[in-house]
Each structure stands twice: as C-alpha cells, then as structure tokens.
mmCIF file of C-alpha atoms in Angstrom:
data_model
loop_
_atom_site.group_PDB
_atom_site.id
_atom_site.type_symbol
_atom_site.label_atom_id
_atom_site.label_comp_id
_atom_site.label_asym_id
_atom_site.label_seq_id
_atom_site.Cartn_x
_atom_site.Cartn_y
_atom_site.Cartn_z
ATOM 1 C CA MET A 67 153.347 136.083 70.764
ATOM 2 C CA LEU A 68 149.739 136.515 69.679
ATOM 3 C CA LEU A 69 150.609 139.637 67.686
ATOM 4 C CA HIS A 70 153.669 137.935 66.171
ATOM 5 C CA ASP A 71 151.705 134.809 65.237
ATOM 6 C CA THR A 72 148.811 136.830 63.826
ATOM 7 C CA ALA A 73 151.177 138.946 61.726
ATOM 8 C CA LEU A 74 152.855 135.774 60.448
ATOM 9 C CA ILE A 75 149.561 134.179 59.353
ATOM 10 C CA TYR A 76 148.248 137.489 58.010
ATOM 11 C CA GLY A 77 151.364 138.026 55.912
ATOM 12 C CA ARG A 78 151.201 134.496 54.490
ATOM 13 C CA TYR A 79 147.609 134.846 53.290
ATOM 14 C CA LEU A 80 147.979 138.462 52.161
ATOM 15 C CA ARG A 81 150.854 137.451 49.885
ATOM 16 C CA GLN A 82 148.609 134.766 48.430
ATOM 17 C CA SER A 83 145.939 137.377 47.701
ATOM 18 C CA LEU A 84 148.398 139.806 46.139
ATOM 19 C CA ARG A 85 149.614 137.098 43.777
ATOM 20 C CA SER A 86 146.043 136.782 42.473
ATOM 21 C CA ARG A 87 145.302 140.340 41.350
ATOM 22 C CA PHE A 88 142.534 139.149 39.045
ATOM 23 C CA ALA A 89 140.640 137.696 42.020
ATOM 24 C CA LEU A 90 141.086 140.975 43.932
ATOM 25 C CA LEU A 91 139.377 142.924 41.173
ATOM 26 C CA PHE A 92 136.829 140.245 40.247
ATOM 27 C CA GLY A 93 135.519 140.190 43.837
ATOM 28 C CA VAL A 94 134.081 143.679 43.463
ATOM 29 C CA LEU A 95 132.385 142.909 40.129
ATOM 30 C CA MET A 96 128.921 142.085 41.479
ATOM 31 C CA PRO A 97 128.511 145.275 43.554
ATOM 32 C CA LEU A 98 129.797 147.263 40.575
ATOM 33 C CA LEU A 99 127.138 145.712 38.345
ATOM 34 C CA TYR A 100 124.474 146.726 40.873
ATOM 35 C CA LEU A 101 125.989 150.210 40.959
ATOM 36 C CA PHE A 102 126.059 150.663 37.176
ATOM 37 C CA PHE A 103 122.777 148.975 36.223
ATOM 38 C CA PHE A 104 120.582 149.271 39.327
ATOM 39 C CA GLY A 105 121.700 152.634 40.711
ATOM 40 C CA PRO A 106 120.438 154.787 37.817
ATOM 41 C CA LEU A 107 116.963 153.240 38.196
ATOM 42 C CA LEU A 108 116.684 154.767 41.681
ATOM 43 C CA THR A 109 117.539 158.333 40.670
ATOM 44 C CA GLY A 110 114.741 160.667 41.633
ATOM 45 C CA LEU A 111 112.602 157.998 43.310
ATOM 46 C CA PRO A 112 111.195 158.603 46.827
ATOM 47 C CA LEU A 113 113.187 156.058 48.839
ATOM 48 C CA GLY A 114 111.955 156.977 52.294
ATOM 49 C CA ALA A 115 115.418 157.996 53.511
ATOM 50 C CA ARG A 116 117.500 161.143 53.779
ATOM 51 C CA GLY A 117 120.056 161.895 51.121
ATOM 52 C CA SER A 118 120.308 161.025 47.465
ATOM 53 C CA SER A 119 119.646 157.636 45.945
ATOM 54 C CA TRP A 120 123.418 157.052 45.832
ATOM 55 C CA GLN A 121 123.651 157.703 49.585
ATOM 56 C CA VAL A 122 121.036 154.986 50.041
ATOM 57 C CA LEU A 123 122.394 152.425 47.591
ATOM 58 C CA VAL A 124 126.169 152.615 48.097
ATOM 59 C CA PRO A 125 126.155 151.799 51.857
ATOM 60 C CA GLY A 126 124.082 148.722 51.060
ATOM 61 C CA LEU A 127 126.481 147.661 48.319
ATOM 62 C CA LEU A 128 129.445 148.068 50.671
ATOM 63 C CA LEU A 129 127.887 145.739 53.213
ATOM 64 C CA GLN A 130 126.769 143.371 50.451
ATOM 65 C CA LEU A 131 130.432 143.131 49.452
ATOM 66 C CA GLY A 132 131.372 142.123 52.998
ATOM 67 C CA LEU A 133 128.362 139.846 53.439
ATOM 68 C CA PHE A 134 128.853 137.647 50.396
ATOM 69 C CA GLY A 135 132.624 137.832 50.245
ATOM 70 C CA ALA A 136 133.268 136.932 53.866
ATOM 71 C CA ALA A 137 130.472 134.354 54.090
ATOM 72 C CA PHE A 138 132.088 132.277 51.329
ATOM 73 C CA ALA A 139 135.642 132.663 52.670
ATOM 74 C CA GLY A 140 135.415 129.231 54.266
ATOM 75 C CA PHE A 141 135.870 127.547 50.894
ATOM 76 C CA ALA A 142 139.606 128.201 51.289
ATOM 77 C CA ILE A 143 139.671 126.228 54.554
ATOM 78 C CA ILE A 144 137.954 123.245 52.918
ATOM 79 C CA ILE A 145 140.641 123.189 50.220
ATOM 80 C CA GLU A 146 143.396 123.507 52.820
ATOM 81 C CA LYS A 147 141.898 120.711 54.891
ATOM 82 C CA GLY A 148 142.017 118.430 51.871
ATOM 83 C CA GLN A 149 145.670 119.310 51.291
ATOM 84 C CA GLY A 150 146.624 118.812 54.952
ATOM 85 C CA VAL A 151 147.604 122.470 55.442
ATOM 86 C CA VAL A 152 145.235 123.042 58.365
ATOM 87 C CA GLU A 153 146.470 120.030 60.317
ATOM 88 C CA ARG A 154 150.112 121.000 59.802
ATOM 89 C CA MET A 155 149.344 124.473 61.154
ATOM 90 C CA ARG A 156 147.406 123.123 64.126
ATOM 91 C CA VAL A 157 150.299 120.972 65.354
ATOM 92 C CA THR A 158 152.590 124.032 65.515
ATOM 93 C CA PRO A 159 152.756 126.201 68.676
ATOM 94 C CA VAL A 160 150.985 129.051 66.828
ATOM 95 C CA SER A 161 148.018 130.417 68.778
ATOM 96 C CA ARG A 162 144.644 129.114 67.598
ATOM 97 C CA LEU A 163 143.321 132.661 67.813
ATOM 98 C CA ALA A 164 146.157 133.788 65.520
ATOM 99 C CA LEU A 165 145.271 131.074 62.994
ATOM 100 C CA LEU A 166 141.836 132.641 62.751
ATOM 101 C CA LEU A 167 142.734 136.326 63.127
ATOM 102 C CA GLY A 168 145.437 136.189 60.470
ATOM 103 C CA ARG A 169 142.897 134.896 57.974
ATOM 104 C CA VAL A 170 140.031 137.253 58.797
ATOM 105 C CA LEU A 171 142.286 140.326 58.968
ATOM 106 C CA ARG A 172 143.574 139.449 55.499
ATOM 107 C CA ASP A 173 139.961 139.177 54.338
ATOM 108 C CA ALA A 174 139.135 142.530 55.938
ATOM 109 C CA THR A 175 142.090 144.154 54.141
ATOM 110 C CA VAL A 176 140.999 142.735 50.786
ATOM 111 C CA PHE A 177 137.353 143.750 51.149
ATOM 112 C CA VAL A 178 138.148 147.255 52.385
ATOM 113 C CA PHE A 179 140.388 147.669 49.319
ATOM 114 C CA GLN A 180 137.505 146.520 47.122
ATOM 115 C CA ALA A 181 135.170 148.864 49.013
ATOM 116 C CA VAL A 182 137.487 151.771 48.164
ATOM 117 C CA LEU A 183 137.260 150.863 44.462
ATOM 118 C CA LEU A 184 133.465 150.686 44.735
ATOM 119 C CA VAL A 185 133.202 154.097 46.393
ATOM 120 C CA LEU A 186 135.505 155.678 43.797
ATOM 121 C CA ALA A 187 133.263 154.307 41.039
ATOM 122 C CA ALA A 188 130.190 155.611 42.891
ATOM 123 C CA VAL A 189 131.730 159.078 43.224
ATOM 124 C CA ALA A 190 132.293 159.093 39.474
ATOM 125 C CA MET A 191 128.598 158.281 38.995
ATOM 126 C CA GLY A 192 127.356 161.031 41.300
ATOM 127 C CA LEU A 193 127.781 159.947 44.944
ATOM 128 C CA ARG A 194 128.457 162.815 47.310
ATOM 129 C CA ALA A 195 129.150 161.932 50.937
ATOM 130 C CA PRO A 196 131.321 163.400 53.729
ATOM 131 C CA LEU A 197 134.772 161.834 54.118
ATOM 132 C CA PRO A 198 134.190 160.832 57.782
ATOM 133 C CA GLY A 199 131.022 159.023 56.717
ATOM 134 C CA ILE A 200 132.876 157.154 53.975
ATOM 135 C CA LEU A 201 135.597 156.115 56.441
ATOM 136 C CA ILE A 202 132.942 154.928 58.900
ATOM 137 C CA GLY A 203 131.498 152.815 56.099
ATOM 138 C CA PHE A 204 134.889 151.167 55.557
ATOM 139 C CA ALA A 205 135.111 150.427 59.298
ATOM 140 C CA PHE A 206 131.737 148.680 59.200
ATOM 141 C CA VAL A 207 132.850 146.637 56.171
ATOM 142 C CA ALA A 208 135.946 145.544 58.117
ATOM 143 C CA LEU A 209 133.939 144.568 61.211
ATOM 144 C CA LEU A 210 131.371 142.683 59.148
ATOM 145 C CA THR A 211 134.159 140.834 57.332
ATOM 146 C CA VAL A 212 135.807 139.811 60.600
ATOM 147 C CA SER A 213 132.472 138.586 61.950
ATOM 148 C CA LEU A 214 131.260 136.619 58.947
ATOM 149 C CA GLY A 215 134.742 135.416 58.024
ATOM 150 C CA SER A 216 135.167 133.930 61.500
ATOM 151 C CA LEU A 217 131.825 132.135 61.301
ATOM 152 C CA SER A 218 132.492 131.000 57.731
ATOM 153 C CA TYR A 219 135.838 129.461 58.661
ATOM 154 C CA ALA A 220 134.279 127.835 61.716
ATOM 155 C CA MET A 221 131.489 126.355 59.585
ATOM 156 C CA ALA A 222 133.992 125.152 56.982
ATOM 157 C CA MET A 223 135.961 123.341 59.693
ATOM 158 C CA LYS A 224 132.812 121.383 60.533
ATOM 159 C CA VAL A 225 131.709 120.363 57.039
ATOM 160 C CA GLY A 226 133.452 117.878 54.792
ATOM 161 C CA THR A 227 132.965 119.082 51.224
ATOM 162 C CA PRO A 228 132.285 122.247 49.206
ATOM 163 C CA GLN A 229 128.999 120.632 48.106
ATOM 164 C CA GLU A 230 127.796 120.813 51.707
ATOM 165 C CA PHE A 231 129.231 124.244 52.441
ATOM 166 C CA GLY A 232 127.905 126.196 49.433
ATOM 167 C CA PRO A 233 124.162 125.522 49.840
ATOM 168 C CA LEU A 234 124.410 126.072 53.597
ATOM 169 C CA VAL A 235 125.964 129.506 53.152
ATOM 170 C CA ASN A 236 123.467 130.441 50.436
ATOM 171 C CA ALA A 237 120.588 129.472 52.718
ATOM 172 C CA LEU A 238 121.875 131.934 55.322
ATOM 173 C CA THR A 239 123.091 134.838 53.204
ATOM 174 C CA MET A 240 120.172 135.299 50.808
ATOM 175 C CA PRO A 241 117.485 135.819 53.492
ATOM 176 C CA SER A 242 119.933 138.065 55.354
ATOM 177 C CA MET A 243 120.412 140.247 52.279
ATOM 178 C CA LEU A 244 116.700 140.476 51.541
ATOM 179 C CA LEU A 245 115.708 141.247 55.145
ATOM 180 C CA SER A 246 118.476 143.712 55.976
ATOM 181 C CA GLY A 247 117.479 146.384 53.454
ATOM 182 C CA LEU A 248 120.787 146.378 51.607
ATOM 183 C CA MET A 249 119.224 147.363 48.296
ATOM 184 C CA LEU A 250 116.380 149.569 49.544
ATOM 185 C CA PRO A 251 115.440 150.872 53.018
ATOM 186 C CA MET A 252 113.145 148.518 54.914
ATOM 187 C CA THR A 253 110.949 151.506 55.755
ATOM 188 C CA LEU A 254 109.497 150.990 52.258
ATOM 189 C CA ALA A 255 108.415 147.457 53.194
ATOM 190 C CA PRO A 256 105.070 146.382 54.684
ATOM 191 C CA GLY A 257 104.905 146.726 58.451
ATOM 192 C CA TRP A 258 105.299 143.011 59.193
ATOM 193 C CA LEU A 259 108.397 142.789 56.988
ATOM 194 C CA ASP A 260 109.927 145.867 58.587
ATOM 195 C CA VAL A 261 109.417 144.332 62.036
ATOM 196 C CA LEU A 262 110.928 141.014 60.921
ATOM 197 C CA SER A 263 113.994 142.784 59.545
ATOM 198 C CA HIS A 264 114.889 144.043 63.030
ATOM 199 C CA PHE A 265 115.846 140.469 63.949
ATOM 200 C CA VAL A 266 118.578 140.531 61.279
ATOM 201 C CA PRO A 267 121.759 142.175 62.663
ATOM 202 C CA PHE A 268 122.832 143.518 59.262
ATOM 203 C CA ARG A 269 119.803 145.832 59.280
ATOM 204 C CA TYR A 270 121.407 147.881 62.058
ATOM 205 C CA LEU A 271 124.726 148.092 60.228
ATOM 206 C CA VAL A 272 123.264 149.344 56.960
ATOM 207 C CA ASP A 273 121.077 151.913 58.749
ATOM 208 C CA ALA A 274 124.172 153.210 60.558
ATOM 209 C CA VAL A 275 126.246 153.524 57.377
ATOM 210 C CA ARG A 276 123.411 155.323 55.581
ATOM 211 C CA ASP A 277 123.273 157.838 58.422
ATOM 212 C CA ALA A 278 127.052 158.274 58.192
ATOM 213 C CA TYR A 279 126.796 158.948 54.439
ATOM 214 C CA VAL A 280 124.502 161.917 55.087
ATOM 215 C CA GLY A 281 126.724 163.247 57.875
ATOM 216 C CA SER A 282 124.667 162.095 60.888
ATOM 217 C CA TYR A 283 127.112 160.561 63.359
ATOM 218 C CA THR A 284 125.234 160.739 66.683
ATOM 219 C CA THR A 285 121.922 159.095 65.789
ATOM 220 C CA ALA A 286 120.340 156.045 67.396
ATOM 221 C CA HIS A 287 121.005 154.132 64.175
ATOM 222 C CA MET A 288 124.723 154.856 64.523
ATOM 223 C CA PHE A 289 124.793 153.790 68.174
ATOM 224 C CA TYR A 290 122.904 150.540 67.617
ATOM 225 C CA GLY A 291 124.847 149.793 64.443
ATOM 226 C CA ALA A 292 128.209 150.171 66.183
ATOM 227 C CA LEU A 293 127.012 148.165 69.184
ATOM 228 C CA VAL A 294 125.715 145.297 67.040
ATOM 229 C CA ALA A 295 128.829 145.290 64.823
ATOM 230 C CA VAL A 296 131.255 145.090 67.765
ATOM 231 C CA ALA A 297 129.174 142.521 69.655
ATOM 232 C CA PHE A 298 128.734 140.378 66.547
ATOM 233 C CA ALA A 299 132.482 140.468 65.832
ATOM 234 C CA THR A 300 133.331 139.523 69.429
ATOM 235 C CA VAL A 301 130.965 136.560 69.477
ATOM 236 C CA ALA A 302 132.015 135.384 66.014
ATOM 237 C CA VAL A 303 135.755 135.485 66.778
ATOM 238 C CA THR A 304 135.150 133.639 70.056
ATOM 239 C CA VAL A 305 133.163 130.916 68.293
ATOM 240 C CA GLY A 306 135.691 130.673 65.470
ATOM 241 C CA THR A 307 138.629 130.355 67.865
ATOM 242 C CA ARG A 308 136.892 127.614 69.832
ATOM 243 C CA VAL A 309 136.221 125.656 66.650
ATOM 244 C CA PHE A 310 139.837 126.039 65.497
ATOM 245 C CA ARG A 311 140.946 124.770 68.883
ATOM 246 C CA THR A 312 138.699 121.692 68.981
ATOM 247 C CA ALA A 313 137.698 120.663 65.436
ATOM 248 C CA GLY A 314 139.455 117.536 64.333
ATOM 249 C CA GLY A 315 141.298 117.366 67.628
#
C-alpha cells in the first residue's frame, strides 16, 4: 500500500510539474547564470583542488540547484493548506509517509532533470568528467532534494504564511551555501573558516561530488559524503513524516 500510495501522490504532483514546462526550465536559470558568467572567471586560476575549474564549479552548482530548489519547496504546501488540499488528503487512508514521499520524489525527479540540463550546458562550455562521476553527482542531487524537501515541507506545515516561511528559509540556506564551499573549495578559506565549514553537512556532499568528477570513487571524501547524504535523508524523511502525521491534528 505504501508503494501504491506513494506512486499515486507522485503521479499527481509530477503531472502538475509537467503542465508547467516554463517553471521546469526557469528553475535551472540561476545555476546557468553562474555557469556562463562566473565559470569563465575561474579558468586557469589555482583553486586548490584536483581537476579543471569546471570540475570544481559544476559539482557546486548541482548541489546549489538542489539546495535552493528543495529548501523553498514548502511554499507549495502553504498554498495547499490555504486551499484545504492538505486537510482533504490527511483525512484519507493514504499513508502519511506516502504524502511526503510522493512530493519529495517528484521534486527529486524535477531537479535531476534540471541537473542534466546544467551538465549538458557545462559540457558545451568545456567540462570533461567521467560518466560514472556525473551519475554519482545526480544521485547526490536526488538525496539532497529528498532531505531538504522533507524538512521544507515539515517547516511549511508549522508556519502560517509565506511571509514567515521565506525569511526563515533564507536565513538557513544562505549561510549553508557560503560555508559549504559550493562556489569555491573551502581549502582556499582561512583556517578558522575551513574548520567551521565542517559543521555544515553540505560540505561533505560537495567534496564527494568533486572527487567523483575527477574519477576518484574510493576516497574518504566519497565515503563521508555518501554517509552524510544517506543519514541526512533518513533523519529528514523521519521528521517530515512525523510532522505530516501530527501537524494540525
């Protein structure tokens, strides 16, 4: 029943996304702007990491796509709460876990599709990376989306208006982006900032994807990145399911 319910919710929200093709393409606009206007500035610079500047920048842009996209996914729940959609779903026998998983799996599908577009654009601009590394990057985008989407929906169930939700998400995502080394490796930062960045889970994910993009699949970065990504997703889905089960009940 869980698989059936999840597929039902997933299909409903995926059809909504497919009907808004403009939103699908517009979601990847910001990372593309970074790619086109920021990427060429890094060419030839010593970035303190293996590989080309594109192998440093593109993994960060992939995770930036998941970070900002999934973190703001909760806006949809706030709208649905105002329209009574959430309450109508919660009185049905559909699993509370399915109500969450259907949404976050749809988000993961959308952001992986956008990640594919981003990588294709990067290849056209000069990115060269092994196919297994690129696929690993997509897997990390999917896990990050599931994690942050779950927490975003849970947070949105607790707040009353978009005016409360937006600033709260911004206050969490901006420091996370700056401290995780999405744009540039944190090894370039002062020692105290590098140490502080290790308390941000996204740091481990971006280090792992950068290793994958240079063909290193058995490094400590890869191990810790995978461990943090799976653990973060497990905790986030558990928290999100509990909130869906109890909020407003």
